[in-house]
Every structure is written in structure tokens, then in C-alpha cells.
XYZ file of C-alpha atoms in Angstrom:
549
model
C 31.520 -4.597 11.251
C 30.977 -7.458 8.965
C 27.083 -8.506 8.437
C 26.323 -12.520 7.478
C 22.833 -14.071 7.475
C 21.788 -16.311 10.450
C 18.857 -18.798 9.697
C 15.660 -17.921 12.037
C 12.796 -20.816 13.007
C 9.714 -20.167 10.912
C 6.706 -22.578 9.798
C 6.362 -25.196 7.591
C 10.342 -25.957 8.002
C 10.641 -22.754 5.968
C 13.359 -20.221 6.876
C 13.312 -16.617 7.017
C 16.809 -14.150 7.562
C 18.247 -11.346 9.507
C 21.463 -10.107 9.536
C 24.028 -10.737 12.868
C 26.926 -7.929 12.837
C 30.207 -9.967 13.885
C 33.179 -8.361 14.931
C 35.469 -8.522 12.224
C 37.981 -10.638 14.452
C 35.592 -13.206 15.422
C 36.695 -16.505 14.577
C 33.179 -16.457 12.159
C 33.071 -20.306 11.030
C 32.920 -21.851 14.377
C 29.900 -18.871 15.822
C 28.163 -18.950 12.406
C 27.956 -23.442 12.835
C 26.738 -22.774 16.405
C 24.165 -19.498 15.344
C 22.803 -21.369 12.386
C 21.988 -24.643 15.151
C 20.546 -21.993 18.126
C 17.937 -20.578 14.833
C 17.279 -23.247 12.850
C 15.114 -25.597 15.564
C 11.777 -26.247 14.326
C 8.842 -27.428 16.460
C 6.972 -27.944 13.482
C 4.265 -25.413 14.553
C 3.469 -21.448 14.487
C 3.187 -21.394 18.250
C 5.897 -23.508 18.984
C 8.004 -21.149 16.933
C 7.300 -18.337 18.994
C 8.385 -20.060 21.914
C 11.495 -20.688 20.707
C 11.649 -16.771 19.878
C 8.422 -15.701 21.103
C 8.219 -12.830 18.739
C 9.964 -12.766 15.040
C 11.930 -10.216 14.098
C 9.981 -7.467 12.324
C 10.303 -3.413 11.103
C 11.444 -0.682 12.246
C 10.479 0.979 16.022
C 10.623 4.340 17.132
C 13.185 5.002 19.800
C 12.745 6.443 23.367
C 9.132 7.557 22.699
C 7.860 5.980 25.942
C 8.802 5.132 29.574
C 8.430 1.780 31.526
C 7.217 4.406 34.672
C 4.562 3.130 36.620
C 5.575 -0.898 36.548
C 8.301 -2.812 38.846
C 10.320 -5.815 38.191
C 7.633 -7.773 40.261
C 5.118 -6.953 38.158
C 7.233 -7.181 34.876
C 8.318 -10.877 35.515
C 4.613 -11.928 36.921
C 3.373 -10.613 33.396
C 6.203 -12.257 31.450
C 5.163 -15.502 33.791
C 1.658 -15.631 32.855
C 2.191 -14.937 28.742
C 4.825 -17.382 28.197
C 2.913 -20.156 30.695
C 0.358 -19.787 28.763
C 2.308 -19.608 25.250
C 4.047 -23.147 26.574
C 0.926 -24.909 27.328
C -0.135 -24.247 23.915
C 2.766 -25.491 22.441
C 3.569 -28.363 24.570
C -0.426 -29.299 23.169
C 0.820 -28.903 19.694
C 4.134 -31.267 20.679
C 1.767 -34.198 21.704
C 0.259 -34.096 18.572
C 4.103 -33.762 16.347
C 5.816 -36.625 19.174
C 9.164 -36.465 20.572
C 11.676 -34.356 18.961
C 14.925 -35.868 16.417
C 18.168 -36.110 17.818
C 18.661 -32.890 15.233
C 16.126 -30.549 16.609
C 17.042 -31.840 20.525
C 20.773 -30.733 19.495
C 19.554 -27.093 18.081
C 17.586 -26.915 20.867
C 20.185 -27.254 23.176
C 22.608 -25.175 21.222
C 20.097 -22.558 21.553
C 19.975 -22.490 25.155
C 23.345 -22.501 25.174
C 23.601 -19.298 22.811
C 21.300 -17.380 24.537
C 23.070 -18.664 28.047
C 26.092 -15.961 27.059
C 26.399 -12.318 28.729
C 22.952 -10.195 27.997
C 24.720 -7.412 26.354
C 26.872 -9.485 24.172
C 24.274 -11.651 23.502
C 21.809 -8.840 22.213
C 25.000 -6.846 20.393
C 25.420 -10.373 18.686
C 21.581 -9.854 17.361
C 21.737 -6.486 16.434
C 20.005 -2.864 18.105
C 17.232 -3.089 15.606
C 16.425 -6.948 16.170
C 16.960 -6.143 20.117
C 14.061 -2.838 19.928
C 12.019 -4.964 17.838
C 11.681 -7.749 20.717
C 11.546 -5.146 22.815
C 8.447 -3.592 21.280
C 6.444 -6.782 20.377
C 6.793 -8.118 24.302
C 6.091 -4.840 25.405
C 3.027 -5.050 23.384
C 2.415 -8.680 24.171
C 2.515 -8.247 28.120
C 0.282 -4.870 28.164
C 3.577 -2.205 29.312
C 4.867 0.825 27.971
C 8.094 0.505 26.138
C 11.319 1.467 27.986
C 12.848 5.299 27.766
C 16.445 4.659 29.506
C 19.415 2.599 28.350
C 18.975 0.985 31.857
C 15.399 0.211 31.589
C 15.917 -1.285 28.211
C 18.565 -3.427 29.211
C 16.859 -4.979 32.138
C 13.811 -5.719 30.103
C 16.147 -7.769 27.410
C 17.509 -9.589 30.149
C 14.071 -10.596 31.225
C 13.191 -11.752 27.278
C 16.501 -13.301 26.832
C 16.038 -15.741 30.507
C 12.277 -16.387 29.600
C 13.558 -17.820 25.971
C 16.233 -19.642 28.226
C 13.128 -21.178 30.186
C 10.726 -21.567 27.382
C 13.622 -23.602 25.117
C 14.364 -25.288 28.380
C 10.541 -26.359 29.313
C 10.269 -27.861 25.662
C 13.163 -29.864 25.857
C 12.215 -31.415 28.668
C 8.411 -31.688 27.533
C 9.804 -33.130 24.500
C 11.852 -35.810 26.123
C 9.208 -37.147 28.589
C 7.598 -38.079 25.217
C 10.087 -40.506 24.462
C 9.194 -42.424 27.733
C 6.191 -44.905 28.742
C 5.000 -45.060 32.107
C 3.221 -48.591 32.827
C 4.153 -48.272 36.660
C 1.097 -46.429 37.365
C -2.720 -46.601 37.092
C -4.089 -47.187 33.712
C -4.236 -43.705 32.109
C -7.043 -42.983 29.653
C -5.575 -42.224 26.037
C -4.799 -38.518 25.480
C -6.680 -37.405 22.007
C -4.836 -34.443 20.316
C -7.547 -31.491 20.458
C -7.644 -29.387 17.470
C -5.396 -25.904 18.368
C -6.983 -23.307 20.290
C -7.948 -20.449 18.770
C -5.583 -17.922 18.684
C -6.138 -14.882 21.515
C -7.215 -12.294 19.119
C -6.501 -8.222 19.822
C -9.711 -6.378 21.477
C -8.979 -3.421 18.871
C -11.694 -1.312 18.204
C -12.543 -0.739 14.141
C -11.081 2.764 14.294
C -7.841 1.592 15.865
C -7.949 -1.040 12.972
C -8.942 1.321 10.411
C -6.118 4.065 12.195
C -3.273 0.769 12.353
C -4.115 -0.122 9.091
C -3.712 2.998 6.954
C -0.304 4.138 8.913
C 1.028 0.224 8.104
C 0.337 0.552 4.485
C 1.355 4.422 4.219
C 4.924 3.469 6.004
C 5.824 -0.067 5.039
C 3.968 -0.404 1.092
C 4.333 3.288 0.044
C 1.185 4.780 -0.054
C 1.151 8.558 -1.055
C -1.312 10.503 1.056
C -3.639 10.696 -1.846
C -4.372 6.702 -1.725
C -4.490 6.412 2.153
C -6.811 9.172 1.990
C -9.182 7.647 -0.645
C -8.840 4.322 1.422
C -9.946 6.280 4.878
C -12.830 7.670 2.955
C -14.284 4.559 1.974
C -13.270 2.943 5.759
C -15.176 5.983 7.235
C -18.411 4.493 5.719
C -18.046 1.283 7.796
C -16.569 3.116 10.874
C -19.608 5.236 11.190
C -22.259 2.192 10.311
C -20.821 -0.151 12.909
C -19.476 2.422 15.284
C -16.057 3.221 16.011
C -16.135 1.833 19.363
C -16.783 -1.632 18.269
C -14.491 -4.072 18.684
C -13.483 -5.795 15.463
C -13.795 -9.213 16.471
C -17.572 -9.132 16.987
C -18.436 -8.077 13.608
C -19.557 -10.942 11.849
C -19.854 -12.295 8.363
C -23.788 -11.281 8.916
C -22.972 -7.930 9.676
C -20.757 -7.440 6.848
C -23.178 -8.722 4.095
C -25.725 -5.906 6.326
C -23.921 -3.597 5.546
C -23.613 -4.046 1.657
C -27.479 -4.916 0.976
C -28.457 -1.647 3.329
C -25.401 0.802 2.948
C -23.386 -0.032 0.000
C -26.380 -0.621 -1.945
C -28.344 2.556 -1.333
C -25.350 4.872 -0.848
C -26.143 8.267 -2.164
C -23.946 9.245 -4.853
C -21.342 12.461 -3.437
C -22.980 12.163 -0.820
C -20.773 14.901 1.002
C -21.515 17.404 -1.880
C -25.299 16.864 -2.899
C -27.580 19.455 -1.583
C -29.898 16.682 -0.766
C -27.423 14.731 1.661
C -24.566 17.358 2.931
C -24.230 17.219 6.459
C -26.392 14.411 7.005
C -25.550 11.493 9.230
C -25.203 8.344 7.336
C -28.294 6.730 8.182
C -30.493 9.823 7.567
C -28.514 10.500 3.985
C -29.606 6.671 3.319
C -32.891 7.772 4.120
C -33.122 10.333 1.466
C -35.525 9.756 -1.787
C -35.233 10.030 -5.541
C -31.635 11.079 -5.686
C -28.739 8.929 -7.627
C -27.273 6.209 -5.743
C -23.334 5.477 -6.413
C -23.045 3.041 -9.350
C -21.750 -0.584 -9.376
C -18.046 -0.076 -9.805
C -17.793 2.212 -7.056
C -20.000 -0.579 -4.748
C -17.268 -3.256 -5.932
C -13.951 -0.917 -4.714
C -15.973 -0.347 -1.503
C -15.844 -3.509 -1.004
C -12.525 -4.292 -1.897
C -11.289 -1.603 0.062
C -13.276 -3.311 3.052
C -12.133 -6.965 2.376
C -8.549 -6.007 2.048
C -9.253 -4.365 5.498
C -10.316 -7.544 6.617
C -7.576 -9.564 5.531
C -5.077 -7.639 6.902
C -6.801 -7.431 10.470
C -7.079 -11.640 10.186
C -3.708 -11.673 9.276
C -2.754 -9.400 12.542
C -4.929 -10.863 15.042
C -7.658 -8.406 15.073
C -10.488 -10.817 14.166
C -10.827 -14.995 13.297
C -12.175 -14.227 9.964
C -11.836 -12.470 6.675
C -15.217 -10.656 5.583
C -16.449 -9.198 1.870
C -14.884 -11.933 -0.216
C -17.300 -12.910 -2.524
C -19.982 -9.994 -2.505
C -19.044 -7.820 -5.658
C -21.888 -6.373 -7.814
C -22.331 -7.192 -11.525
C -20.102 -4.848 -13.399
C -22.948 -3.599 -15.359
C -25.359 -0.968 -13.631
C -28.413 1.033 -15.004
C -27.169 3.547 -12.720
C -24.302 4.845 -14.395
C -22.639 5.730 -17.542
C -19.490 4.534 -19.673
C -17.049 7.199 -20.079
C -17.291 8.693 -23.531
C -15.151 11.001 -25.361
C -16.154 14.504 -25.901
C -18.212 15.310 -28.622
C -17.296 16.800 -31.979
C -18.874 20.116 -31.631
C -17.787 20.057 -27.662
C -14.315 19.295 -28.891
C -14.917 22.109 -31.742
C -15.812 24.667 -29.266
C -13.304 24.190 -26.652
C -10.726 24.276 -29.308
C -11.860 27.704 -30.061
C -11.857 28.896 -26.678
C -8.479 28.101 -25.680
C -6.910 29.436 -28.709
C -8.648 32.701 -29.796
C -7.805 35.840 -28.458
C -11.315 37.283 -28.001
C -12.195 34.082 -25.692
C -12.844 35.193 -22.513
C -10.837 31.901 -21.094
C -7.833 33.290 -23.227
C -5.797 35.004 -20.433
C -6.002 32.008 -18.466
C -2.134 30.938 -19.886
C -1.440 28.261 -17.696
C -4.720 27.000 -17.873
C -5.581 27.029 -21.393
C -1.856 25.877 -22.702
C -2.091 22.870 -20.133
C -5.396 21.737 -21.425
C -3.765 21.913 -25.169
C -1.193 19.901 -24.240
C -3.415 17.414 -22.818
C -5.797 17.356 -25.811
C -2.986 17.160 -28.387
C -0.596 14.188 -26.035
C -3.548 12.460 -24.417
C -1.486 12.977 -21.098
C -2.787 12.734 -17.756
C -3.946 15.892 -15.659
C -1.148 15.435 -13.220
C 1.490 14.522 -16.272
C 0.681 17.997 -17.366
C 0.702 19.841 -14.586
C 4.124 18.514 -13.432
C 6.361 19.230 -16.627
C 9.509 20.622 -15.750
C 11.154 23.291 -18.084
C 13.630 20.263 -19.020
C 10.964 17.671 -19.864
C 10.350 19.329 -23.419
C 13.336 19.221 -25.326
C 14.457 18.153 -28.984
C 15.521 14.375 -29.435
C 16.710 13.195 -33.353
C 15.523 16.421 -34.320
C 11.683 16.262 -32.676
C 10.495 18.069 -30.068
C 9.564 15.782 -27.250
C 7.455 15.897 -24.109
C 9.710 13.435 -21.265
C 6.873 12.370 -18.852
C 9.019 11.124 -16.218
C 9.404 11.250 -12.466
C 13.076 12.425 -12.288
C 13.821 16.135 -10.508
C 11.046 17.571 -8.600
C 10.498 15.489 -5.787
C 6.516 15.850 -6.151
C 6.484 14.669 -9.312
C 4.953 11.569 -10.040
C 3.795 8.716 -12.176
C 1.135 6.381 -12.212
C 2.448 3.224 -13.611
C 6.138 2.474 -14.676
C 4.267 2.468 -18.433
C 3.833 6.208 -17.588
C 7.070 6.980 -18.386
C 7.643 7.532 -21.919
C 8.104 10.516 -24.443
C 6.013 11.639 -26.808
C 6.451 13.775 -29.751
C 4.798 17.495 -29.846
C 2.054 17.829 -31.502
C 2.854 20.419 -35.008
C -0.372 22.286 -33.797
C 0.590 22.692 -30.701
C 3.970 24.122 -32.057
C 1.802 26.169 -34.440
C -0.107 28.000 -31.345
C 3.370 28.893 -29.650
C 4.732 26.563 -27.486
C 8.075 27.383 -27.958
C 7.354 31.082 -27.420
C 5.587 29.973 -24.255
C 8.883 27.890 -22.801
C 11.065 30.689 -23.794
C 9.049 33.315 -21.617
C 8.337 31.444 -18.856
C 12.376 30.593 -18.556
C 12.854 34.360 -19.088
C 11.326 34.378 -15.417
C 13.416 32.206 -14.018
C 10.641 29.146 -13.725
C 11.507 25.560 -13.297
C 8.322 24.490 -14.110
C 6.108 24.836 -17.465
C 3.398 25.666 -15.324
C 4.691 27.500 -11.819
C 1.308 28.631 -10.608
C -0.413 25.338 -10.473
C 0.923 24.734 -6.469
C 1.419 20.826 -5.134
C -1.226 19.751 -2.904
C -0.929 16.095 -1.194
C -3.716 14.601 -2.574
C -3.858 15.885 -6.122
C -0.117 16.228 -6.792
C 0.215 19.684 -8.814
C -3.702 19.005 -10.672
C -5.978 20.530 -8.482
C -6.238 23.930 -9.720
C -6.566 22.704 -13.223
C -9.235 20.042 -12.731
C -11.467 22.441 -10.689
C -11.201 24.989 -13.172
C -11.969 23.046 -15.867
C -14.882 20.771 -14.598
C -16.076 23.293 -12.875
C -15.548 26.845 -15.053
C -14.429 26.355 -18.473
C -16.886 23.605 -19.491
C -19.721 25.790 -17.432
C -18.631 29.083 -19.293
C -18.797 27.188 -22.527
C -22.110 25.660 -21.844
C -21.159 22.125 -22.713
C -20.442 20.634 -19.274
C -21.635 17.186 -18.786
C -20.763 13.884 -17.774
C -18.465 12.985 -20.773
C -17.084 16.461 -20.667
C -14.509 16.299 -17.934
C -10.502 16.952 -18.190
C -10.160 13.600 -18.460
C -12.484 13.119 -21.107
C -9.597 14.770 -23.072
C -7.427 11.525 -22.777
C -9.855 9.494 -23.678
C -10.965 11.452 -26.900
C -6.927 11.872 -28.201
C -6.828 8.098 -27.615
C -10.213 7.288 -29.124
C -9.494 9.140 -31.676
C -6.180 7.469 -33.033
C -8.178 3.922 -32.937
C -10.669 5.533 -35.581
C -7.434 6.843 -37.449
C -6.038 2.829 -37.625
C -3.700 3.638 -34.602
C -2.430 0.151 -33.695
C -3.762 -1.018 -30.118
C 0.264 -1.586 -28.945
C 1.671 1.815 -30.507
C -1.393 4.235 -28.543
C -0.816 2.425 -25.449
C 2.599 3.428 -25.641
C 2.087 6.940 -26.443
C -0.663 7.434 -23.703
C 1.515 5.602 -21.122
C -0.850 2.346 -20.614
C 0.307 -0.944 -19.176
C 1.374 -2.719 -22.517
C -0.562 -6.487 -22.969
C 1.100 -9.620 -24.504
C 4.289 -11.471 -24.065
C 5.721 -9.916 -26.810
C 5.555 -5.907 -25.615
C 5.934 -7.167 -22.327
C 9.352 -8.638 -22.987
C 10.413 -7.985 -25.850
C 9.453 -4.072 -26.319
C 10.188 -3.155 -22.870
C 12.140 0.413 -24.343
C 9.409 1.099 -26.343
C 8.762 2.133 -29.847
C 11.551 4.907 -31.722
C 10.068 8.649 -31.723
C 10.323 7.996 -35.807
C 7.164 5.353 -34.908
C 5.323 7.605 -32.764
C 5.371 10.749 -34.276
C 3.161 9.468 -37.010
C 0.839 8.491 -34.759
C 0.579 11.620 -32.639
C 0.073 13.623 -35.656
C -3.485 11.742 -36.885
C -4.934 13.446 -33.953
C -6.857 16.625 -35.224
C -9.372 18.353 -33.617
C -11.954 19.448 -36.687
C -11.621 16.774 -38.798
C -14.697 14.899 -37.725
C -14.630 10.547 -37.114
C -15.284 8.580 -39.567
C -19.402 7.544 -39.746
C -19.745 3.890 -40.158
């Protein structure tokens, strides 16, 4: 089979594309001329549009997961009936407003009729299985019955869609033509005003079918790893259980949203599922809770981002008229919480100390403590760490390198395109035994640096090592604190090459940061040269102290 593009009505005389599989021996320039006139008819209007197709092509469906049981071809053409009379009165509104139709767009439309007038099955083979279960699926959703489970089933319901096109090009011709006449025969007739559109019928979806629709859209079609989708349901959990899950979408107004940041958002108890204070209370009794932290600014301002994009997506869908949270951020700057810091110098001192000397009582702890070095002497992230591969440390021009990269492992995984980069080892770390380290732990056969730290789905392969640290180590050492987290390593190896006259460009590079300018962004898209880095990685010690100002 040969695939070539066939233009498809869309608004705004724009054009969108899907592919038609000819036959190889189809005489192609003749069909393609008469395809590209059936698709290309514009009524100059979104609901028009749909008429012509009803429903534009769209993703992928799952197959045989329902049956049309329960409904007979009565009822399936009275449905189809009422939808697309209703669809045609809208758009035969929206006509009297445009005026009679071009000799072009009459021609297309009759072309159209006459392309979809061919045999069902070669018509829909013509369009493609996928574009066939994708009308399928949206009039199935459209009229309120279950999609089709047999070949048989599915084939009498595309005949239905293909004759109701026939009827709905057929009606607008027609409706378009009786523009182009004047009637002066009759009684005077009282001029017709164009009303402004109706509003569109919008889906009674409850907020957790939104919430539920939303999440698996963005998970399947934009990517989302199960860590982000489970952030997002987090924060979407917070507005589920203040408005109710039952409620439908629609009726939550702009009123209700700004409620819900001056009473919730506003006086949300910081973690609130781990404080003492507020575990296991309901949301409106944890609000009701005294004298304990509330969640600070920036975390207000993603709430509500996470909420707006909601929104938008749900206007965009036909879940509500109106787009909510734009507008309502926070001032960035709150009393109510503190700017990440680096760890201190005796902090940095003392955790030094207990990851590399044999009497610590951390010292067993290989994987652990060699991870954190790694991350103190690179400025990698947790997960960066946690993820090297035996074959990500290697020598390159003659320097031992660490690859942070997203290649092998299939759970490996970057943050940013910027995170990929290497970076030369550290001399201390090579000092301590590093290479001793690799060579052992390939002795046993490992793959990974670091085979006891086990993948989870929301952490990657970091959540053993973050809980240890933030939770033990920094305990056990008595220095835990705000600033003091694994994290807090990153930002004290970076913070620590600006005080050594680390150029901004050269540290973003080395700690994987998107790179700013027109210059790095286009220009110094490889990168800088190990030579150029390895400098740079080696200003970082850990007991030489900042310079005072």
C-alpha cells in the first residue's frame, strides 16, 4: 500500500492531514483531484465543519473492548436523527450569517457527496481502519451507545455515519442554495437578524471524571512518567475533595474557584498528609487546625497552575464554558518559607568525614555513602546518581568521565535534554577508591554502579537514597535541617564553583542546566571539551572554606 495526504475541512480555511492508503494500482491523480475536492469544503465555521465530517479524525482507540448489546437499528438511527438535526440547525444558523456558498465550495460539496456515495466498505478502506474506529468512537460517544464488538456491528454502524454525512452534506447544499434566491411572492417577511452562536452543549462530566480523563490524556498522548501524573493527581485531589467529586464541572464557577484559593490554597497546612497535627484529617478539619506552618507561596502558585491547566484543557474539551485560575498567583516572595541554601561549612566538614572514615558508623553503607560522594564532588542529581550504569564511567582523552545519559537501562532517565553531558571525576573521588569500587562491583557481575538502589515509578532508582539521607544520615550526624537535604549537595558543588570564579555558562554545563543566551543556545549546542571542564570540576573542595567578603 502506498500512503498520500488528503486535505481535511478545518476552521479558519486552515487545513489539517491524514493519510488515505491507495492501492498501488489506482489510477492516483484522477482519486487524489476528486479526494482533495470531497475534504477541502469549508463552511467557514467550527460547526459547519463537523457537519461536513461531524467528528475530525483524532488518536488512537482501543479495539473490541465493548459491545453495541442492548440497542437496535431503530434506536441507533432515531439517535443519529436527533444529533445531526440538531448539529444542522446550528449550522444552517451559522450559513445565514456567512450567505450562499461559491461556485468552489458548492462543487466540493457536491464532490463530497459523491465520494462518500461509493460502496461502504470501499469507501471506509479508502479512509483507513484507524480513521474508520476513530469515527466510530467519537459518534458512539456523541449519540450516548457503547462502541461495537463484531466486524458486523461495526460495519453497520459506519454505514449509518457514512449516509448521515451523505444527508448532512446534502441538507447544506440545499440550505445553501435557497440563499441565493428572494421570495417577494409572499407576505412581507420580517428581516432575519443573525443571533450570536449558541453555546456549545457542554459534557455533564463530573470533576473526578475530568480530573480521571485528564491525567490518562496527558500520561498517553504528552508522555507523562507516572511520577508527574502522580504529583498532578495530588494537587487535583485538593480540589476534588473541596468541591466534591460528584460535581459536575460545568457549575463550578469563576467564584468558586477564587473560594477555593483565599480559603484552601491559602491556609493549606504544609505536608499535610505527614504532620502529626493534620494526618488523617479531612480537608476541612486539617484547615481548621492552629499554629502549624502553612505551605509557602511557590507551592500556592503550582497549585494553581496545576488547576488552571486543568481548566483549560476541560474548556478546550467541552467540559465547562470557561477557563478558571488565570490570573490568581501569589507574590513569589513569602515570610513563610525559606530560600534553598547550601550546606554549611562545618555541615559539609562533617559529612565529609562520615562518609569516608572507617570508624563512621555510616561507613558500611557502600552504596550509600559512595553515591552521596559522587554527588557532592559532580553536583549531579539524586536520580543521575543512582542510575549510573557500569559503562557510564569510563576514560575519554585520557580523563575519567561520568556519561549522564539516558541510553541502556530503560528506567533511566533525564530531566532536561541539558542533562545529558559528561563530566570529569573528581581526583578526590579517585583518591577514596572509585576505581577499586567499579572493579568489585563488576567482579559480581553488576550492570549498575549501584545494584541495590531498586526502580520505583515515582522516584526512578532515588528513593532509597533520599530517605536515607534526609531522613538517617543527616539525623545520625546531628546536622539535619532545612538546607541540609541531598539536594542541598547540588546546590553547594555549584555554589561553590561561582565563589571559585566558575563562569555562569561553563557550571551550567557541568551541572546539566538549561544553557541561557543565543550564543550557548546555538552556537555551543555540543558543549564545552572535557580539557574546559576538568578545571572547573577540580576547584570544588570540601575543607577549603569560601571566601569571606
Amino acid at each position: 500500500m502506498t500512503h498520500h495526504a488528503a486535505t481535511c475541512v478545518s476552521d479558519q480555511l486552515t487545513t489539517r492531514h491524514f493519510l488515505l492508503p491507495l492501492a498501488d494500482t489506482m489510477h492516483r491523480r484522477n482519486f487524489l483531484k476528486k479526494v482533495h475536492s470531497a475534504f477541502t469544503w469549508n463552511a467557514k465555521s467550527g460547526k459547519a465543519i463537523t457537519l461536513a465530517r461531524h467528528l475530525a479524525v483524532c488518536g488512537d482507540m482501543l479495539r473490541n473492548a465493548m459491545d453495541m448489546s442492548g440497542i437496535n437499528y431503530a434506536d441507533l438511527k432515531a439517535r443519529m436523527e436527533e444529533h445531526f438535526r440538531k448539529a444542522l440547525a446550528d449550522a444552517q444558523q451559522e450559513r445565514n450569517a456567512s450567505g450562499p456558498y461559491t461556485p468552489t465550495e458548492k462543487q466540493q460539496l457536491r464532490d463530497s457527496i459523491d465520494f462518500r456515495s461509493m460502496p461502504n466498505m470501499e469507501y471506509w478502506r479508502l479512509l483507513g481502519r484507524d480513521n474508520a474506529q476513530a469515527e466510530i468512537s467519537k459518534v458512539c460517544e456523541a449519540i450516548g451507545v457503547d462502541i461495537p464488538k463484531t466486524p458486523a456491528q461495526s460495519q453497520m454502524l459506519l454505514d449509518e455515519i457514512r449516509r448521515v454525512q451523505i444527508a448532512v452534506s446534502e441538507a447544506m447544499l440545499e440550505h445553501g442554495e435557497s440563499l441565493e434566491r428572494y421570495d417577494l411572492s409572499g407576505p412581507r417577511r420580517e428581516s432575519v437578524r443573525p443571533s450570536a452562536p449558541p453555546k456549545p452543549t457542554l459534557r455533564q462530566r463530573t470533576l473526578s471524571e475530568a480530573i480521571h480523563d485528564f491525567l490518562t490524556l496527558h500520561a498517553k498522548a504528552e508522555g507523562w512518567r507516572p511520577g508527574t501524573v502522580q504529583k498532578r493527581r495530588v494537587i487535583l485531589d485538593i480540589a476534588q475533595e473541596w468541591f466534591g467529586a460528584d460535581t459536575i464541572m460545568s457549575e463550578i464557577g469563576k467564584a468558586e474557584a477564587a473560594d477555593f484559593k483565599n480559603r484552601v490554597l491559602l491556609n493549606l497546612p504544609a505536608n499535610r498528609g505527614k504532620s502529626e497535627a493534620t494526618r488523617g484529617l479531612t480537608l476541612r478539619e486539617a484547615l481548621a487546625v492552629e499554629d502549624i506552618s502553612k505551605i509557602d507561596n511557590a507551592t500556592i502558585n503550582s497549585y494553581l497552575s496545576a488547576c488552571k491547566n486543568l481548566w483549560v484543557w476541560a474548556e478546550a474539551h467541552g467540559y465547562t464554558d470557561e477557563v478558571h485560575f488565570a490570573g490568581m498567583n501569589v507574590g513569589r516572595k513569602s515570610t513563610r518559607s525559606k530560600q534553598r541554601e547550601p550546606f554549611s561549612q562545618a555541615a559539609l566538614e562533617t559529612t565529609h568525614k562520615a562518609l569516608t572514615e572507617p570508624q563512621s558508623k555510616f561507613y558500611k553503607k557502600t552504596s550509600h555513602r559512595w553515591a552521596t560522594l559522587i554527588a557532592m564532588f559532580s553536583g549531579a542529581r539524586l536520580n543521575e546518581v543512582c542510575q549510573l550504569a557500569m559503562e557510564d564511567i569510563k576514560q575519554v582523552e585520557g580523563l575519567w568521565i561520568f556519561d549522564f545519559t539516558d541510553n541502556g537501562d530503560t528506567h533511566k532517565r533525564l530531566k532536561t535534554s541539558a542533562a545529558q553531558r559528561r563530566v570529569p571525576v573528581h581526583s578526590q573521588l579517585l583518591r577514596l577508591g572509585l576505581l577499586e569500587l567499579i572493579e568489585t562491583r563488576q567482579s559480581q557481575g553488576h550492570s549498575r554502579l549501584f545494584q541495590d538502589f531498586k526502580y520505583t515509578e515515582k522516584a526512578g532508582y532515588g528513593d532509597q537514597l533520599s530517605k536515607w539521607f534526609n531522613r538517617t544520615f543527616t539525623a545520625g550526624l546531628n546536622i539535619k535541617s532545612e538546607a541540609h537535604v541531598f539536594h542541598g549537595l547540588r546546590h553547594t558543588f555549584a555554589t561553590r564553583l561561582v565563589q571559585a570564579d566558575v563562569e555562569t555558562e561553563r557550571l551550567q554545563f557541568i551541572i546539566g542546566h538549561e544553557r541561557q543566551g543565543v550564543t550557548h543556545q546555538v552556537y555551543m549546542k555540543e558543549g564545552y571539551t572535557l580539557q574546559q571542564t576538568v578545571d572547573a570540576v577540580e576547584r570544588f573542595a570540601v575543607f577549603t572554606p569560601p571566601p569571606t567578603v
